[in-house]
Amino acid sequence: MESVQENITIEDLKQGSDLLFKQIYEDNRDKFLNFARKYNLPQDDTIDVYQDAYIIFYNNVMEGKVEEFTSTISTYLFSIGKYLIFDKMKKNNKTINPDFDLSLIRERDALVDASFDLDPNDLTTEQVLLKKYFGTLGKKCQELLTLFYYRGYSIKDIIATSEYTSENVVKSAKSRCMKTLKERINSNSND
């Protein structure tokens, strides 16, 4: 069935074809539920996560937040679902298996982040500067600050999901990243 999905375009979906959206929902549901088993969430939660991910996918397409797919529809849908799983695990105070390969998420971050871009007119001056200079940080700094400040991970959660070996290492890396970010933002103010 994946080959049929590969032929579906954004334009096809934006026309609001219930048949296409139903096909995407049904083709990916069991695959996602199997994929999500490794996170040991209750079955009801996993179903809720899939439905929430599908609704976000639908809204992103219909609201024009996605202009083109740079991967398959399944990959895009699963990326949204992964973030929702992590958020649910965080709310349930579950940690991520230390063997989990965080690089799998890094590869798809751009897909999901691009879907949630805000209208620049809605951002304050500080938010515009933060967005601009956050993008200039290295990948490790971006990941660390995103996990801590945006995702709400604790220092211990970060250690469990990354290559960091101790709380002190995470704290000092976070401090260095924040210092660099602040310096770059402040240098803009002085220009």
Short mmCIF file of C-alpha atoms in Angstrom, two decimals:
data_model
loop_
_atom_site.label_atom_id
_atom_site.label_comp_id
_atom_site.label_asym_id
_atom_site.label_seq_id
_atom_site.Cartn_x
_atom_site.Cartn_y
_atom_site.Cartn_z
CA MET A 1 0.00 0.00 0.00
CA GLU A 2 2.95 2.33 0.59
CA SER A 3 3.40 2.73 -3.15
CA VAL A 4 -0.11 4.19 -3.38
CA GLN A 5 0.75 6.69 -0.62
CA GLU A 6 3.92 7.71 -2.41
CA ASN A 7 1.78 8.91 -5.30
CA ILE A 8 -0.42 11.09 -3.09
CA THR A 9 0.53 14.76 -3.29
CA ILE A 10 -0.17 17.70 -0.99
CA GLU A 11 -2.48 19.08 -3.66
CA ASP A 12 -4.49 15.83 -3.66
CA LEU A 13 -4.87 16.04 0.11
CA LYS A 14 -5.70 19.76 0.17
CA GLN A 15 -8.69 19.04 -2.03
CA GLY A 16 -10.10 17.42 1.10
CA SER A 17 -10.54 13.91 -0.26
CA ASP A 18 -12.00 11.93 2.63
CA LEU A 19 -11.11 8.75 0.78
CA LEU A 20 -7.38 9.62 0.63
CA PHE A 21 -7.25 10.69 4.28
CA LYS A 22 -9.10 7.53 5.33
CA GLN A 23 -6.65 5.43 3.31
CA ILE A 24 -3.66 7.12 4.97
CA TYR A 25 -5.22 6.64 8.41
CA GLU A 26 -5.94 2.95 7.85
CA ASP A 27 -2.67 2.13 6.06
CA ASN A 28 -0.56 3.55 8.88
CA ARG A 29 -2.59 2.70 11.98
CA ASP A 30 -1.40 -0.88 12.57
CA LYS A 31 2.16 -0.04 11.53
CA PHE A 32 2.26 2.82 14.04
CA LEU A 33 0.73 0.73 16.83
CA ASN A 34 3.38 -1.95 16.25
CA PHE A 35 6.12 0.67 16.16
CA ALA A 36 4.87 2.27 19.41
CA ARG A 37 4.90 -1.02 21.35
CA LYS A 38 8.58 -0.59 22.17
CA TYR A 39 7.70 2.41 24.35
CA ASN A 40 5.52 0.26 26.64
CA LEU A 41 2.58 2.65 26.72
CA PRO A 42 -0.86 1.22 27.45
CA GLN A 43 -2.72 0.26 24.26
CA ASP A 44 -5.35 2.98 24.81
CA ASP A 45 -2.63 5.64 25.11
CA THR A 46 -0.95 4.39 21.95
CA ILE A 47 -4.23 4.59 20.05
CA ASP A 48 -4.81 8.11 21.42
CA VAL A 49 -1.30 9.14 20.33
CA TYR A 50 -1.89 7.84 16.81
CA GLN A 51 -5.20 9.65 16.54
CA ASP A 52 -3.64 12.88 17.84
CA ALA A 53 -0.74 12.53 15.40
CA TYR A 54 -3.18 11.95 12.55
CA ILE A 55 -5.21 15.04 13.52
CA ILE A 56 -2.04 17.16 13.60
CA PHE A 57 -1.06 15.72 10.21
CA TYR A 58 -4.51 16.53 8.79
CA ASN A 59 -4.51 20.07 10.21
CA ASN A 60 -0.97 20.76 8.98
CA VAL A 61 -1.96 19.73 5.46
CA MET A 62 -5.29 21.57 5.38
CA GLU A 63 -3.88 24.77 6.94
CA GLY A 64 -1.00 24.88 4.45
CA LYS A 65 1.71 24.34 7.07
CA VAL A 66 3.20 21.58 4.92
CA GLU A 67 4.11 22.66 1.41
CA GLU A 68 5.73 19.41 0.32
CA PHE A 69 6.77 16.10 1.79
CA THR A 70 10.53 15.56 1.92
CA SER A 71 9.88 12.00 3.08
CA THR A 72 7.01 9.55 2.84
CA ILE A 73 3.67 10.38 4.40
CA SER A 74 4.23 7.51 6.84
CA THR A 75 7.56 8.91 7.97
CA TYR A 76 6.05 12.35 8.51
CA LEU A 77 3.13 10.90 10.47
CA PHE A 78 5.43 8.71 12.58
CA SER A 79 7.66 11.71 13.34
CA ILE A 80 4.72 13.57 14.78
CA GLY A 81 3.72 10.46 16.71
CA LYS A 82 7.21 10.02 18.20
CA TYR A 83 7.12 13.51 19.69
CA LEU A 84 3.67 12.86 21.12
CA ILE A 85 4.87 9.56 22.63
CA PHE A 86 7.81 11.32 24.28
CA ASP A 87 5.53 14.03 25.63
CA LYS A 88 3.13 11.40 27.02
CA MET A 89 6.01 9.47 28.58
CA LYS A 90 7.28 12.66 30.16
CA LYS A 91 3.84 13.41 31.60
CA ASN A 92 3.66 9.86 32.96
CA ASN A 93 7.20 10.22 34.41
CA LYS A 94 8.49 7.40 32.26
CA THR A 95 12.01 7.53 30.94
CA ILE A 96 13.15 6.62 27.49
CA ASN A 97 15.07 3.39 27.09
CA PRO A 98 18.79 4.27 27.22
CA ASP A 99 19.35 2.13 24.12
CA PHE A 100 17.02 4.38 22.12
CA ASP A 101 18.83 5.96 19.18
CA LEU A 102 18.08 9.67 19.45
CA SER A 103 19.59 10.22 16.00
CA LEU A 104 16.40 8.72 14.56
CA ILE A 105 14.55 11.76 15.82
CA ARG A 106 17.24 14.26 14.85
CA GLU A 107 16.90 13.15 11.23
CA ARG A 108 13.22 14.07 11.19
CA ASP A 109 13.28 17.14 13.47
CA ALA A 110 13.28 19.47 10.49
CA LEU A 111 10.11 17.89 9.13
CA VAL A 112 8.12 18.44 12.28
CA ASP A 113 9.70 21.80 13.13
CA ALA A 114 8.88 23.11 9.66
CA SER A 115 5.26 22.20 10.27
CA PHE A 116 5.03 24.38 13.33
CA ASP A 117 6.65 27.54 12.02
CA LEU A 118 4.99 30.62 13.39
CA ASP A 119 4.11 33.65 11.36
CA PRO A 120 7.03 36.08 11.90
CA ASN A 121 4.49 38.85 12.54
CA ASP A 122 3.24 36.92 15.60
CA LEU A 123 6.70 36.82 17.22
CA THR A 124 8.12 39.39 19.61
CA THR A 125 11.52 40.94 18.89
CA GLU A 126 13.07 38.66 21.51
CA GLN A 127 11.49 35.57 19.93
CA VAL A 128 12.75 36.55 16.48
CA LEU A 129 16.29 36.96 17.87
CA LEU A 130 16.05 33.66 19.74
CA LYS A 131 14.89 31.83 16.63
CA LYS A 132 17.62 33.43 14.51
CA TYR A 133 20.51 32.70 16.87
CA PHE A 134 19.30 29.33 18.12
CA GLY A 135 19.73 28.12 14.54
CA THR A 136 23.40 29.18 14.61
CA LEU A 137 24.22 26.89 17.54
CA GLY A 138 25.74 23.49 16.93
CA LYS A 139 23.49 20.46 16.64
CA LYS A 140 24.40 19.17 20.12
CA CYS A 141 23.58 22.51 21.74
CA GLN A 142 20.30 22.76 19.86
CA GLU A 143 19.36 19.24 20.90
CA LEU A 144 20.33 19.76 24.55
CA LEU A 145 18.50 23.07 24.92
CA THR A 146 15.43 21.70 23.10
CA LEU A 147 15.25 18.64 25.34
CA PHE A 148 15.68 20.69 28.51
CA TYR A 149 13.68 23.86 27.87
CA TYR A 150 11.15 22.90 25.19
CA ARG A 151 10.50 19.22 25.91
CA GLY A 152 10.93 19.63 29.68
CA TYR A 153 13.34 16.71 30.10
CA SER A 154 15.15 16.46 33.41
CA ILE A 155 18.94 16.22 33.52
CA LYS A 156 18.57 12.48 34.23
CA ASP A 157 16.27 12.02 31.22
CA ILE A 158 18.84 13.74 29.02
CA ILE A 159 21.61 11.44 30.30
CA ALA A 160 19.42 8.41 29.55
CA THR A 161 18.76 9.50 25.96
CA SER A 162 22.12 10.87 24.91
CA GLU A 163 25.86 10.35 25.07
CA TYR A 164 26.26 12.49 28.20
CA THR A 165 27.73 10.55 31.12
CA SER A 166 26.93 12.59 34.23
CA GLU A 167 24.73 15.35 35.57
CA ASN A 168 27.71 17.69 35.84
CA VAL A 169 28.58 17.19 32.18
CA VAL A 170 24.99 17.98 31.13
CA LYS A 171 24.82 21.03 33.40
CA SER A 172 28.10 22.47 32.14
CA ALA A 173 27.22 21.77 28.49
CA LYS A 174 23.83 23.43 28.97
CA SER A 175 25.51 26.39 30.66
CA ARG A 176 28.02 26.78 27.80
CA CYS A 177 25.26 26.54 25.20
CA MET A 178 23.16 29.16 26.98
CA LYS A 179 26.18 31.44 27.38
CA THR A 180 26.94 31.18 23.65
CA LEU A 181 23.31 31.84 22.76
CA LYS A 182 23.11 34.88 25.07
CA GLU A 183 26.38 36.29 23.70
CA ARG A 184 25.14 35.98 20.13
CA ILE A 185 21.82 37.62 20.94
CA ASN A 186 23.54 40.41 22.89
CA SER A 187 26.01 41.03 20.07
CA ASN A 188 23.00 41.69 17.84
CA SER A 189 21.74 44.31 20.31
CA ASN A 190 25.07 46.10 20.20
CA ASP A 191 25.09 46.32 16.39
#
